[in-house]
Amino acid sequence: MSFDRLIEKIIEMKNPTVVGLDPKLEYVPEYIRSRHIQETGETLLSASRAVLDFNKAIIDEIHDIVPAIKPQSAYYEMYGYYGVQTLAETISYAKSKGMFVITDGKRNDIGATMEAYTNAHLGEVTVGETVIEPFSADALTVNGYLGTDGIEPLLKVCREKDKGIYVLVKTSNKSSGELQDRKLDDGTPIYALMGDMCEKWGADTVGKYGYSAVGAVVGATYPEMLTELRQRLPHTMFLVPGYGAQGGGAEGLKGGFDANGLGAIVNSSRAVMCAYKKEGCDEKDFAKSARREVIRMRDDITQYINLK
Amino acid sequence: MSFDRLIEKIIEMKNPTVVGLDPKLEYVPEYIRSRHIQETGETLLSASRAVLDFNKAIIDEIHDIVPAIKPQSAYYEMYGYYGVQTLAETISYAKSKGMFVITDGKRNDIGATMEAYTNAHLGEVTVGETVIEPFSADALTVNGYLGTDGIEPLLKVCREKDKGIYVLVKTSNKSSGELQDRKLDDGTPIYALMGDMCEKWGADTVGKYGYSAVGAVVGATYPEMLTELRQRLPHTMFLVPGYGAQGGGAEGLKGGFDANGLGAIVNSSRAVMCAYKKEGCDEKDFAKSARREVIRMRDDITQYINLK
């Protein structure tokens, strides 16, 4: 019904970060890949199983430090339906360890089709008389280009099943301004209009920390817009990509948080998954190395904010 | 490298339409559903297998009339990874029957992640030394909110593997105007800016019929914009949803086509899949009923255009 569940985990762990599990096969240590290739050949199945082992080992090492994971759907679709099975099993494993799961799918459509995406990723479907939750993430990233028709089916499930969404507002990439920074005839930039729509869509789901079930994706690479949007969108929690690998520094994130150090969760993907490569440690130490990186990241970010 | 392959099929069949395979379980005749429930229970597996049987029977009856199918990813994700397996097998079956396949996924992301979506749906991945095409559709619908960074990885594969994309420009839903119709400070509506970006992205992939590998989604429900955009975007082929069930009539589509009756392909989903319900025929006759509907649709649309 809001992001209260996630915010409570953030407060408890004193850690407003999320680990993006975007596992390209080349990030997975060789010894895991070759074990699965021996078992099931050079197939999408062996790739998917290797990724699942990799994810689980990282989850085991970070779930007591980090409140949430964000698997990016593209990296699972890339290994076909076995990859999508690994997505489902990664979500389920992280939840069994108490983590909050944000599926990064940037899904978008209208009416019955958006309902299907919602039921797939956050809700449930019925076969005969049996009710099944296909993926059952806690939150989903979505794209609002289609307007309210594309968001309403999500809001219904957010209310009924205590789920949340993050709508793309100002993305972290270089060309995000081509459309998002263009100004409307009344002077409002498109990203701000999209942000205003998030406030409107979330209005009746505001929880006890002041944030609704409708969050916004705002990139770490544009610190001034992060600050501007934090003020403009007081009830909209931010999911912030672009820290680390994409060049956004910790101090620049400050403006995305409120006076209590809440209102944003910062993502890091590659720096965590590939920490063992950067450290140059034994590849069998990859999960411990990921743990060291999430601690470093937590401390790097929390030094600038007032999270009690 | 362009939409030439699709356009040639359209000319050969004298039919600029595509059938959307968006199979909710309730569209599948009861006798198919119950057969699979008997075999594998009330599970996502039985639902997915029922959908696959339904799709194949429809493809068998329409592949000599209709050049393309457009499976909507949401309706497969809804049945979990087994559903996604049915998506892969539906694509493969339609291609084996000579059909052109447009996966309707409205995918969007940046850089390496957009590359992963591209490799998943249009391209290939490598496991060990083995190259595999996970889904291998001919075209993919995408959302351009993130700008050029989100499109470039697609263009590379469009060139190398003769694939195409359709970018959301003006969608068929009621609230599409909330963002898409807003005017920029220079007076351009956002949908026209997005259309102009399609022309730019496709510029070096224009094929022998004058259309590039970058198409646009423009809804049948806004005939005046269809006409306006046809003139504004001479190298951009349109994928037109909203005919039939959503209220767009055949005469209103005229403006989306060029003087040769090319430049657009019109989608119908529910009216084809559920033709047997509307006809009131025996449910075992569903595929023949779908065939009657695609013939009716073809004749309804081609009466207004000059396709030779």
Coordinates of C-alpha atoms in Angstrom, one line a residue:
Chain A
M1 CA 0.0 0.0 0.0
S2 CA 3.1 2.1 0.1
F3 CA 6.9 1.6 0.4
D4 CA 6.6 1.3 4.3
R5 CA 7.9 -2.3 4.3
L6 CA 11.0 -1.3 2.3
I7 CA 11.6 1.9 4.3
E8 CA 11.4 -0.1 7.6
K9 CA 14.1 -2.4 6.3
I10 CA 16.2 0.6 5.3
I11 CA 15.9 2.1 8.8
E12 CA 16.5 -1.2 10.5
M13 CA 19.7 -1.9 8.5
K14 CA 20.7 1.8 8.4
N15 CA 21.3 1.2 4.7
P16 CA 19.4 2.9 1.8
T17 CA 20.9 0.7 -0.9
V18 CA 19.8 -2.0 -3.3
V19 CA 22.0 -4.5 -5.2
G20 CA 21.2 -4.9 -8.8
L21 CA 21.5 -8.5 -9.9
D22 CA 22.2 -8.1 -13.6
P23 CA 24.3 -11.2 -14.2
K24 CA 26.0 -11.4 -17.5
L25 CA 27.5 -14.8 -17.9
E26 CA 31.0 -13.3 -18.0
Y27 CA 30.5 -12.0 -14.4
V28 CA 30.0 -15.5 -13.1
P29 CA 33.3 -17.1 -12.0
E30 CA 34.7 -19.6 -14.5
Y31 CA 34.5 -22.6 -12.0
I32 CA 30.7 -22.2 -11.7
R33 CA 30.2 -21.9 -15.4
S34 CA 32.3 -24.8 -16.3
R35 CA 30.7 -27.1 -13.7
H36 CA 27.3 -26.4 -15.3
I37 CA 28.6 -26.8 -18.8
Q38 CA 29.9 -30.2 -17.8
E39 CA 26.5 -31.1 -16.5
T40 CA 24.2 -29.8 -19.2
G41 CA 26.4 -28.6 -22.0
E42 CA 26.9 -25.2 -23.7
T43 CA 23.1 -24.4 -23.4
L44 CA 20.8 -21.8 -22.1
L45 CA 20.0 -24.2 -19.3
S46 CA 23.6 -24.4 -18.1
A47 CA 24.0 -20.6 -18.3
S48 CA 20.8 -20.1 -16.3
R49 CA 21.8 -22.5 -13.6
A50 CA 25.3 -20.9 -13.3
V51 CA 23.6 -17.5 -12.9
L52 CA 21.3 -18.9 -10.2
D53 CA 24.2 -20.3 -8.2
F54 CA 26.0 -17.0 -8.5
N55 CA 22.9 -15.0 -7.4
K56 CA 22.2 -17.3 -4.4
A57 CA 25.8 -17.1 -3.2
I58 CA 25.7 -13.3 -3.3
I59 CA 22.3 -13.1 -1.6
D60 CA 23.7 -15.4 1.2
E61 CA 26.5 -12.9 1.8
I62 CA 24.6 -9.6 1.6
H63 CA 21.1 -10.2 3.0
D64 CA 22.0 -9.2 6.5
I65 CA 23.6 -5.9 5.2
V66 CA 21.4 -4.8 2.3
P67 CA 17.6 -4.5 2.4
A68 CA 16.8 -5.2 -1.2
I69 CA 17.8 -6.7 -4.5
K70 CA 16.9 -5.5 -8.0
P71 CA 17.1 -8.2 -10.6
Q72 CA 17.1 -6.7 -14.1
S73 CA 14.8 -8.8 -16.3
A74 CA 16.8 -8.3 -19.5
Y75 CA 19.7 -10.4 -18.2
Y76 CA 17.4 -13.3 -17.5
E77 CA 15.4 -13.1 -20.7
M78 CA 18.8 -13.2 -22.4
Y79 CA 19.0 -16.9 -21.4
G80 CA 15.6 -17.7 -22.7
Y81 CA 12.9 -19.3 -20.6
Y82 CA 15.5 -21.1 -18.4
G83 CA 16.8 -17.7 -17.7
V84 CA 13.3 -16.5 -16.7
Q85 CA 13.1 -19.5 -14.4
T86 CA 16.3 -18.3 -12.8
L87 CA 14.7 -14.9 -12.4
A88 CA 11.7 -16.5 -10.6
E89 CA 14.0 -18.6 -8.4
T90 CA 16.2 -15.6 -7.6
I91 CA 13.2 -13.6 -6.4
S92 CA 11.9 -16.5 -4.3
Y93 CA 15.3 -17.1 -2.7
A94 CA 15.9 -13.5 -1.9
K95 CA 12.4 -13.3 -0.3
S96 CA 13.1 -16.4 1.7
K97 CA 16.1 -14.5 3.2
G98 CA 13.9 -11.6 4.1
M99 CA 15.0 -9.3 1.3
F100 CA 12.7 -6.8 -0.6
V101 CA 12.7 -7.5 -4.3
I102 CA 12.3 -4.9 -7.0
T103 CA 12.0 -6.4 -10.5
D104 CA 13.6 -4.0 -13.0
G105 CA 11.5 -4.6 -16.1
K106 CA 10.5 -1.1 -17.1
R107 CA 7.2 -2.7 -18.3
N108 CA 4.6 -0.6 -20.0
D109 CA 1.3 -1.2 -21.8
I110 CA -2.4 -0.4 -21.4
G111 CA -5.6 -1.9 -20.0
A112 CA -5.8 -5.7 -20.1
T113 CA -2.2 -6.1 -21.2
M114 CA -0.8 -4.0 -18.3
E115 CA -3.0 -6.1 -16.1
A116 CA -1.3 -9.1 -17.4
Y117 CA 2.2 -7.6 -16.6
T118 CA 0.9 -6.7 -13.2
N119 CA -0.4 -10.1 -12.5
A120 CA 2.8 -11.7 -13.8
H121 CA 5.3 -9.7 -11.7
L122 CA 3.4 -8.5 -8.6
G123 CA 0.0 -10.2 -8.5
E124 CA -1.6 -13.6 -9.2
V125 CA -3.3 -15.6 -11.9
T126 CA -5.9 -18.3 -11.6
V127 CA -5.7 -21.7 -13.4
G128 CA -8.9 -23.6 -12.9
E129 CA -9.6 -22.9 -9.2
T130 CA -6.0 -22.6 -8.2
V131 CA -4.4 -19.2 -7.5
I132 CA -0.7 -18.8 -8.4
E133 CA 1.8 -16.0 -8.0
P134 CA 4.1 -16.3 -11.1
F135 CA 7.0 -14.1 -10.0
S136 CA 5.7 -12.3 -6.9
A137 CA 8.2 -9.4 -6.6
D138 CA 7.6 -6.6 -4.1
A139 CA 7.9 -3.8 -6.6
L140 CA 8.3 -3.3 -10.4
T141 CA 9.9 -0.6 -12.5
V142 CA 7.6 0.8 -15.2
N143 CA 7.6 3.3 -18.0
G144 CA 4.8 6.0 -18.0
Y145 CA 4.9 7.1 -21.6
L146 CA 1.4 5.7 -22.1
G147 CA -0.2 7.7 -19.3
T148 CA -2.7 6.8 -16.6
D149 CA -4.1 3.8 -18.5
G150 CA -0.8 2.1 -18.2
I151 CA -0.5 2.7 -14.4
E152 CA -4.0 2.1 -13.1
P153 CA -3.8 -1.8 -13.2
L154 CA -0.6 -1.6 -11.1
L155 CA -2.2 0.7 -8.5
K156 CA -5.0 -1.8 -7.9
V157 CA -2.5 -4.5 -7.1
C158 CA -0.3 -2.1 -5.1
R159 CA -3.3 -1.4 -2.8
E160 CA -4.5 -5.0 -2.5
K161 CA -1.2 -6.8 -2.1
D162 CA 1.1 -4.1 -0.5
K163 CA 3.3 -3.7 -3.6
G164 CA 5.0 -0.7 -5.1
I165 CA 6.2 0.7 -8.5
Y166 CA 9.0 2.9 -9.7
V167 CA 8.2 5.0 -12.7
L168 CA 11.0 6.2 -15.0
V169 CA 11.3 10.0 -14.5
K170 CA 14.9 11.1 -15.1
T171 CA 17.1 8.2 -16.2
S172 CA 20.9 8.1 -15.6
N173 CA 22.0 7.8 -19.2
K174 CA 23.7 10.4 -21.3
S175 CA 20.9 10.8 -23.9
S176 CA 18.1 10.9 -21.3
G177 CA 17.8 14.6 -21.9
E178 CA 16.8 14.2 -25.6
L179 CA 13.2 13.7 -24.5
Q180 CA 13.2 14.0 -20.7
D181 CA 14.8 17.5 -20.5
R182 CA 12.7 19.1 -23.3
K183 CA 10.5 21.9 -22.0
L184 CA 6.8 22.0 -22.5
D185 CA 5.0 25.1 -23.6
D186 CA 4.4 26.1 -20.0
G187 CA 8.1 25.8 -19.2
T188 CA 7.9 22.4 -17.3
P189 CA 10.5 19.9 -18.4
I190 CA 9.1 16.5 -19.4
Y191 CA 10.8 14.7 -16.4
A192 CA 9.1 17.1 -14.0
L193 CA 5.7 16.5 -15.7
M194 CA 6.3 12.7 -15.3
G195 CA 7.3 13.3 -11.7
D196 CA 4.1 15.3 -11.1
M197 CA 2.1 12.3 -12.5
C198 CA 3.8 10.0 -10.0
E199 CA 2.7 12.3 -7.2
K200 CA -0.9 12.2 -8.6
W201 CA -0.9 8.4 -9.2
G202 CA 0.4 7.7 -5.6
A203 CA -1.8 10.3 -3.8
D204 CA -4.1 7.9 -2.0
T205 CA -1.4 5.4 -1.0
V206 CA 0.9 7.6 1.2
G207 CA 2.3 5.6 4.1
K208 CA 3.5 6.4 7.5
Y209 CA 6.9 7.8 6.4
G210 CA 5.2 10.1 3.9
Y211 CA 5.9 8.1 0.8
S212 CA 3.4 6.5 -1.6
A213 CA 3.4 3.2 -3.5
V214 CA 4.4 5.1 -6.6
G215 CA 8.1 5.9 -6.7
A216 CA 10.3 7.4 -9.4
V217 CA 13.6 6.4 -11.1
V218 CA 16.0 9.4 -10.9
G219 CA 19.6 8.9 -11.9
A220 CA 22.6 9.6 -9.6
T221 CA 24.3 11.1 -12.6
Y222 CA 22.1 14.3 -12.5
P223 CA 22.5 15.4 -8.8
E224 CA 20.9 18.8 -9.4
M225 CA 17.7 17.2 -10.7
L226 CA 17.8 14.8 -7.8
T227 CA 17.7 17.7 -5.5
E228 CA 15.1 19.6 -7.5
L229 CA 12.8 16.6 -7.7
R230 CA 13.1 15.7 -4.0
Q231 CA 11.6 19.1 -3.3
R232 CA 9.0 18.9 -6.0
L233 CA 7.8 15.4 -5.3
P234 CA 7.6 15.1 -1.5
H235 CA 5.6 11.8 -1.5
T236 CA 7.6 10.0 -4.2
M237 CA 10.4 7.6 -3.1
F238 CA 13.3 7.5 -5.5
L239 CA 15.1 4.5 -6.9
V240 CA 18.5 5.9 -7.9
P241 CA 20.7 4.1 -10.5
G242 CA 24.0 5.4 -11.8
Y243 CA 26.0 5.3 -8.5
G244 CA 29.6 4.0 -9.0
A245 CA 30.0 2.4 -12.4
Q246 CA 28.0 5.1 -14.3
G247 CA 29.9 7.9 -12.5
G248 CA 27.5 9.2 -9.9
G249 CA 29.4 10.0 -6.6
A250 CA 28.1 9.5 -3.1
E251 CA 28.0 13.2 -2.1
G252 CA 25.9 14.0 -5.1
L253 CA 23.2 11.6 -3.9
K254 CA 22.6 13.8 -0.8
G255 CA 19.9 15.9 -2.5
G256 CA 17.8 12.8 -3.2
F257 CA 17.2 12.1 0.5
D258 CA 14.9 14.0 2.9
A259 CA 15.9 15.4 6.3
N260 CA 15.6 12.0 7.9
G261 CA 17.9 10.3 5.4
L262 CA 14.9 8.6 3.8
G263 CA 13.1 8.9 0.4
A264 CA 15.7 7.2 -1.8
I265 CA 17.3 3.9 -2.4
V266 CA 20.6 3.8 -4.3
N267 CA 21.4 0.9 -6.7
S268 CA 24.7 -0.7 -7.5
S269 CA 25.0 -3.6 -9.8
R270 CA 28.3 -4.3 -11.5
A271 CA 30.5 -3.0 -8.7
V272 CA 29.0 -5.6 -6.4
M273 CA 28.8 -8.5 -8.8
C274 CA 32.3 -7.9 -10.1
A275 CA 33.9 -6.8 -6.9
Y276 CA 36.1 -9.9 -6.9
K277 CA 37.5 -8.9 -10.3
K278 CA 38.3 -5.4 -9.1
E279 CA 39.9 -6.7 -5.9
G280 CA 41.8 -9.3 -7.8
C281 CA 41.0 -11.9 -5.2
D282 CA 40.5 -15.6 -5.9
E283 CA 37.3 -16.0 -7.9
K284 CA 36.0 -18.5 -5.3
D285 CA 35.9 -15.5 -3.0
F286 CA 33.4 -13.6 -5.2
A287 CA 30.6 -13.6 -2.7
K288 CA 32.7 -12.4 0.3
S289 CA 34.2 -9.7 -2.0
A290 CA 30.6 -8.6 -2.9
R291 CA 29.9 -8.4 0.9
R292 CA 33.0 -6.2 1.4
E293 CA 31.7 -3.9 -1.5
V294 CA 28.2 -3.5 -0.1
I295 CA 29.6 -2.5 3.3
R296 CA 31.9 0.0 1.6
M297 CA 29.0 1.3 -0.4
R298 CA 26.7 1.6 2.6
D299 CA 29.4 3.5 4.5
D300 CA 30.2 5.7 1.5
I301 CA 26.6 6.8 1.1
T302 CA 25.4 7.1 4.7
Q303 CA 28.2 9.4 5.7
Y304 CA 26.4 12.2 3.7
I305 CA 22.8 11.6 5.0
N306 CA 21.0 11.8 8.3
L307 CA 19.6 8.3 8.6
K308 CA 19.1 7.4 12.3
Chain B
M1 CA 18.3 -4.0 -42.4
S2 CA 14.8 -2.6 -43.0
F3 CA 11.2 -3.9 -43.1
D4 CA 11.6 -5.1 -46.7
R5 CA 11.0 -8.8 -45.8
L6 CA 7.7 -7.9 -44.1
I7 CA 6.6 -5.5 -46.8
E8 CA 7.2 -8.2 -49.4
K9 CA 5.0 -10.6 -47.6
I10 CA 2.3 -7.9 -47.3
I11 CA 2.5 -7.3 -51.1
E12 CA 2.5 -11.0 -51.9
M13 CA -0.5 -11.7 -49.7
K14 CA -2.2 -8.4 -50.5
N15 CA -2.8 -8.1 -46.7
P16 CA -1.3 -5.4 -44.5
T17 CA -2.5 -6.9 -41.2
V18 CA -1.0 -8.7 -38.3
V19 CA -2.7 -11.0 -35.7
G20 CA -1.9 -10.2 -32.1
L21 CA -1.6 -13.5 -30.1
D22 CA -2.4 -12.2 -26.7
P23 CA -4.0 -15.3 -25.2
K24 CA -5.6 -15.0 -21.9
L25 CA -6.5 -18.4 -20.6
E26 CA -10.2 -17.6 -20.8
Y27 CA -9.9 -17.2 -24.6
V28 CA -8.7 -20.8 -25.0
P29 CA -11.6 -23.2 -25.5
E30 CA -12.6 -25.2 -22.4
Y31 CA -11.9 -28.6 -24.0
I32 CA -8.2 -27.6 -24.5
R33 CA -7.8 -26.2 -21.1
S34 CA -9.4 -29.2 -19.3
R35 CA -7.3 -31.7 -21.3
H36 CA -4.1 -30.0 -20.0
I37 CA -5.4 -29.7 -16.5
Q38 CA -6.1 -33.4 -16.6
E39 CA -2.5 -34.0 -17.7
T40 CA -0.5 -31.6 -15.5
G41 CA -3.0 -30.2 -13.0
E42 CA -4.1 -26.6 -12.3
T43 CA -0.6 -25.2 -12.9
L44 CA 1.2 -22.6 -14.9
L45 CA 2.5 -25.5 -17.0
S46 CA -1.0 -26.7 -18.0
A47 CA -2.0 -23.1 -18.7
S48 CA 1.1 -22.6 -20.9
R49 CA 0.6 -25.8 -22.8
A50 CA -3.1 -25.0 -23.4
V51 CA -2.1 -21.6 -24.8
L52 CA 0.5 -23.1 -27.1
D53 CA -2.0 -25.6 -28.6
F54 CA -4.4 -22.7 -29.1
N55 CA -1.7 -20.5 -30.8
K56 CA -0.6 -23.3 -33.1
A57 CA -4.1 -24.1 -34.2
I58 CA -4.7 -20.5 -35.1
I59 CA -1.3 -20.1 -36.9
D60 CA -2.2 -23.3 -38.9
E61 CA -5.4 -21.6 -40.1
I62 CA -4.1 -18.1 -40.8
H63 CA -0.5 -18.4 -42.0
D64 CA -1.6 -18.5 -45.7
I65 CA -3.7 -15.3 -45.3
V66 CA -1.8 -13.1 -42.8
P67 CA 1.8 -12.2 -43.1
A68 CA 2.7 -11.7 -39.5
I69 CA 1.8 -12.4 -35.9
K70 CA 2.5 -10.2 -32.9
P71 CA 2.6 -12.1 -29.6
Q72 CA 2.3 -9.8 -26.6
S73 CA 4.9 -10.8 -24.0
A74 CA 2.8 -9.8 -21.0
Y75 CA 0.3 -12.7 -21.7
Y76 CA 3.1 -15.2 -21.6
E77 CA 5.0 -13.8 -18.6
M78 CA 1.6 -14.1 -16.8
Y79 CA 2.1 -17.8 -16.8
G80 CA 5.6 -17.7 -15.5
Y81 CA 8.6 -19.3 -17.1
Y82 CA 6.5 -22.0 -18.7
G83 CA 4.5 -19.2 -20.3
V84 CA 7.7 -17.7 -21.6
Q85 CA 8.6 -21.1 -23.0
T86 CA 5.3 -21.0 -24.9
L87 CA 6.2 -17.5 -26.2
A88 CA 9.5 -19.0 -27.6
E89 CA 7.7 -22.0 -29.1
T90 CA 5.0 -19.8 -30.6
I91 CA 7.6 -17.6 -32.3
S92 CA 9.5 -20.7 -33.6
Y93 CA 6.3 -22.3 -34.9
A94 CA 5.1 -19.2 -36.7
K95 CA 8.5 -18.8 -38.3
S96 CA 8.5 -22.4 -39.5
K97 CA 5.2 -21.6 -41.2
G98 CA 6.8 -18.6 -43.0
M99 CA 5.3 -15.9 -40.8
F100 CA 7.0 -12.7 -39.8
V101 CA 7.0 -12.4 -36.0
I102 CA 6.8 -9.1 -34.0
T103 CA 7.3 -9.6 -30.3
D104 CA 5.3 -6.9 -28.5
G105 CA 7.4 -6.3 -25.4
K106 CA 7.7 -2.5 -25.4
R107 CA 11.2 -3.1 -23.9
N108 CA 13.4 -0.2 -22.9
D109 CA 16.6 0.4 -21.1
I110 CA 20.1 1.7 -21.8
G111 CA 23.6 0.4 -22.8
A112 CA 24.5 -3.1 -21.7
T113 CA 21.0 -3.8 -20.5
M114 CA 19.3 -2.8 -23.7
E115 CA 21.9 -5.0 -25.4
A116 CA 20.7 -7.9 -23.3
Y117 CA 17.1 -7.3 -24.3
T118 CA 18.2 -7.0 -28.0
N119 CA 20.2 -10.3 -27.8
A120 CA 17.3 -12.0 -26.0
H121 CA 14.6 -11.1 -28.5
L122 CA 16.3 -10.4 -31.8
G123 CA 19.9 -11.4 -31.5
E124 CA 22.0 -14.2 -30.0
V125 CA 24.0 -15.1 -26.9
T126 CA 27.1 -17.2 -26.6
V127 CA 27.5 -20.0 -24.0
G128 CA 31.1 -21.4 -24.0
E129 CA 31.6 -21.5 -27.8
T130 CA 28.0 -22.1 -28.7
V131 CA 25.9 -19.4 -30.3
I132 CA 22.2 -19.5 -29.4
E133 CA 19.2 -17.4 -30.4
P134 CA 17.0 -17.3 -27.3
F135 CA 13.7 -16.0 -28.9
S136 CA 14.7 -14.9 -32.4
A137 CA 11.7 -12.7 -33.3
D138 CA 11.9 -10.6 -36.5
A139 CA 11.0 -7.4 -34.8
L140 CA 10.4 -6.0 -31.3
T141 CA 8.3 -3.1 -30.0
V142 CA 10.2 -0.7 -27.8
N143 CA 9.7 2.5 -25.8
G144 CA 11.9 5.5 -26.6
Y145 CA 11.6 7.5 -23.3
L146 CA 15.3 7.0 -22.6
G147 CA 16.5 8.4 -25.9
T148 CA 19.2 7.3 -28.3
D149 CA 21.1 5.2 -25.7
G150 CA 18.2 2.9 -25.5
I151 CA 17.9 2.5 -29.3
E152 CA 21.5 2.1 -30.5
P153 CA 22.0 -1.5 -29.3
L154 CA 18.9 -2.4 -31.3
L155 CA 20.0 -0.7 -34.5
K156 CA 23.3 -2.7 -34.5
V157 CA 21.3 -6.0 -34.5
C158 CA 18.7 -4.7 -37.0
R159 CA 21.6 -4.1 -39.4
E160 CA 23.5 -7.3 -38.8
K161 CA 20.6 -9.7 -38.7
D162 CA 17.9 -8.0 -40.8
K163 CA 15.5 -7.2 -38.0
G164 CA 13.3 -4.3 -37.2
I165 CA 11.8 -2.3 -34.3
Y166 CA 8.6 -0.3 -33.7
V167 CA 9.0 2.6 -31.3
L168 CA 5.9 3.8 -29.3
V169 CA 4.9 7.2 -30.8
K170 CA 1.2 7.8 -30.4
T171 CA -0.5 4.9 -28.6
S172 CA -4.1 3.9 -29.0
N173 CA -5.4 4.3 -25.5
K174 CA -7.5 7.1 -24.1
S175 CA -4.9 8.6 -21.7
S176 CA -2.1 8.5 -24.3
G177 CA -2.4 12.3 -24.7
E178 CA -1.5 13.0 -21.1
L179 CA 2.1 13.0 -22.1
Q180 CA 2.2 12.3 -25.8
D181 CA 0.0 15.2 -26.9
R182 CA 1.6 17.8 -24.7
K183 CA 3.3 20.5 -26.8
L184 CA 7.0 21.5 -26.4
D185 CA 8.1 25.1 -26.1
D186 CA 8.6 25.1 -29.9
G187 CA 5.0 23.9 -30.5
T188 CA 5.9 20.3 -31.4
P189 CA 3.8 17.7 -29.7
I190 CA 5.8 15.0 -27.9
Y191 CA 4.4 12.3 -30.2
A192 CA 5.8 14.2 -33.2
L193 CA 9.2 14.6 -31.5
M194 CA 9.3 10.9 -30.9
G195 CA 8.3 10.3 -34.5
D196 CA 11.1 12.6 -35.7
M197 CA 13.5 10.6 -33.6
C198 CA 12.4 7.4 -35.4
E199 CA 13.2 9.0 -38.7
K200 CA 16.6 9.9 -37.4
W201 CA 17.4 6.5 -35.9
G202 CA 16.3 4.7 -39.0
A203 CA 18.0 7.1 -41.5
D204 CA 20.7 4.7 -42.7
T205 CA 18.6 1.6 -42.9
V206 CA 16.0 2.6 -45.6
G207 CA 15.1 -0.3 -47.8
K208 CA 13.8 -0.6 -51.4
Y209 CA 10.2 0.4 -50.5
G210 CA 11.4 3.6 -48.8
Y211 CA 11.0 2.4 -45.2
S212 CA 13.7 1.9 -42.6
A213 CA 14.2 -0.7 -39.9
V214 CA 12.7 1.7 -37.3
G215 CA 9.0 1.8 -37.3
A216 CA 6.5 3.5 -35.1
V217 CA 3.4 2.4 -33.1
V218 CA 0.5 4.8 -34.0
G219 CA -3.0 3.9 -32.8
A220 CA -6.0 3.5 -35.1
T221 CA -8.0 5.4 -32.6
Y222 CA -6.5 8.7 -33.6
P223 CA -7.0 8.8 -37.4
E224 CA -6.0 12.4 -37.8
M225 CA -2.7 11.8 -36.2
L226 CA -2.2 8.7 -38.3
T227 CA -2.6 10.9 -41.4
E228 CA -0.4 13.7 -40.0
L229 CA 2.4 11.3 -39.0
R230 CA 2.3 9.5 -42.4
Q231 CA 3.3 12.7 -44.0
R232 CA 5.7 13.8 -41.4
L233 CA 7.6 10.5 -41.2
P234 CA 8.0 9.2 -44.8
H235 CA 10.5 6.5 -44.0
T236 CA 8.9 5.1 -40.9
M237 CA 6.6 2.1 -41.2
F238 CA 3.6 2.1 -38.8
L239 CA 2.3 -0.7 -36.6
V240 CA -1.3 0.2 -35.9
P241 CA -3.1 -1.2 -32.9
G242 CA -6.6 -0.3 -31.9
Y243 CA -8.6 -1.5 -35.0
G244 CA -11.8 -3.3 -34.0
A245 CA -12.1 -4.0 -30.3
Q246 CA -10.6 -0.6 -29.3
G247 CA -12.9 1.2 -31.7
G248 CA -10.8 2.2 -34.7
G249 CA -12.7 1.8 -38.0
A250 CA -11.2 0.6 -41.3
E251 CA -11.8 3.9 -43.2
G252 CA -9.9 5.8 -40.5
L253 CA -6.8 3.7 -41.2
K254 CA -6.5 5.0 -44.8
G255 CA -4.3 8.0 -43.8
G256 CA -1.7 5.7 -42.3
F257 CA -0.9 4.2 -45.7
D258 CA 1.1 5.7 -48.6
A259 CA -0.1 6.0 -52.2
N260 CA 0.9 2.3 -52.9
G261 CA -1.1 1.0 -49.9
L262 CA 2.1 0.4 -48.0
G263 CA 3.7 1.9 -44.9
A264 CA 1.5 0.4 -42.2
I265 CA 0.4 -2.9 -40.8
V266 CA -2.8 -3.1 -38.8
N267 CA -3.1 -5.3 -35.7
S268 CA -6.1 -7.2 -34.5
S269 CA -5.9 -9.5 -31.4
R270 CA -9.1 -10.3 -29.5
A271 CA -11.4 -10.1 -32.5
V272 CA -9.4 -13.0 -34.1
M273 CA -8.7 -15.1 -31.0
C274 CA -12.3 -14.8 -29.8
A275 CA -14.0 -14.9 -33.2
Y276 CA -15.6 -18.2 -32.2
K277 CA -17.3 -16.6 -29.2
K278 CA -18.7 -13.8 -31.3
E279 CA -19.9 -16.1 -34.0
G280 CA -21.3 -18.5 -31.4
C281 CA -20.0 -21.5 -33.3
D282 CA -18.8 -24.7 -31.6
E283 CA -15.7 -24.0 -29.6
K284 CA -13.9 -26.8 -31.5
D285 CA -14.3 -24.6 -34.6
F286 CA -12.3 -21.7 -33.0
A287 CA -9.4 -21.8 -35.5
K288 CA -11.6 -21.9 -38.6
S289 CA -13.6 -19.0 -37.1
A290 CA -10.3 -17.1 -36.6
R291 CA -9.6 -17.7 -40.3
R292 CA -13.0 -16.3 -41.3
E293 CA -12.3 -13.2 -39.2
V294 CA -8.8 -12.5 -40.7
I295 CA -10.3 -12.8 -44.2
R296 CA -13.1 -10.4 -43.2
M297 CA -10.5 -8.0 -41.6
R298 CA -8.3 -8.1 -44.7
D299 CA -11.2 -7.3 -47.0
D300 CA -12.5 -4.6 -44.7
I301 CA -9.1 -2.8 -44.6
T302 CA -7.9 -3.3 -48.2
Q303 CA -11.1 -1.8 -49.7
Y304 CA -9.8 1.6 -48.6
I305 CA -6.2 1.4 -49.7
N306 CA -4.4 1.1 -53.0
L307 CA -2.3 -2.1 -52.4
K308 CA -1.5 -3.7 -55.8

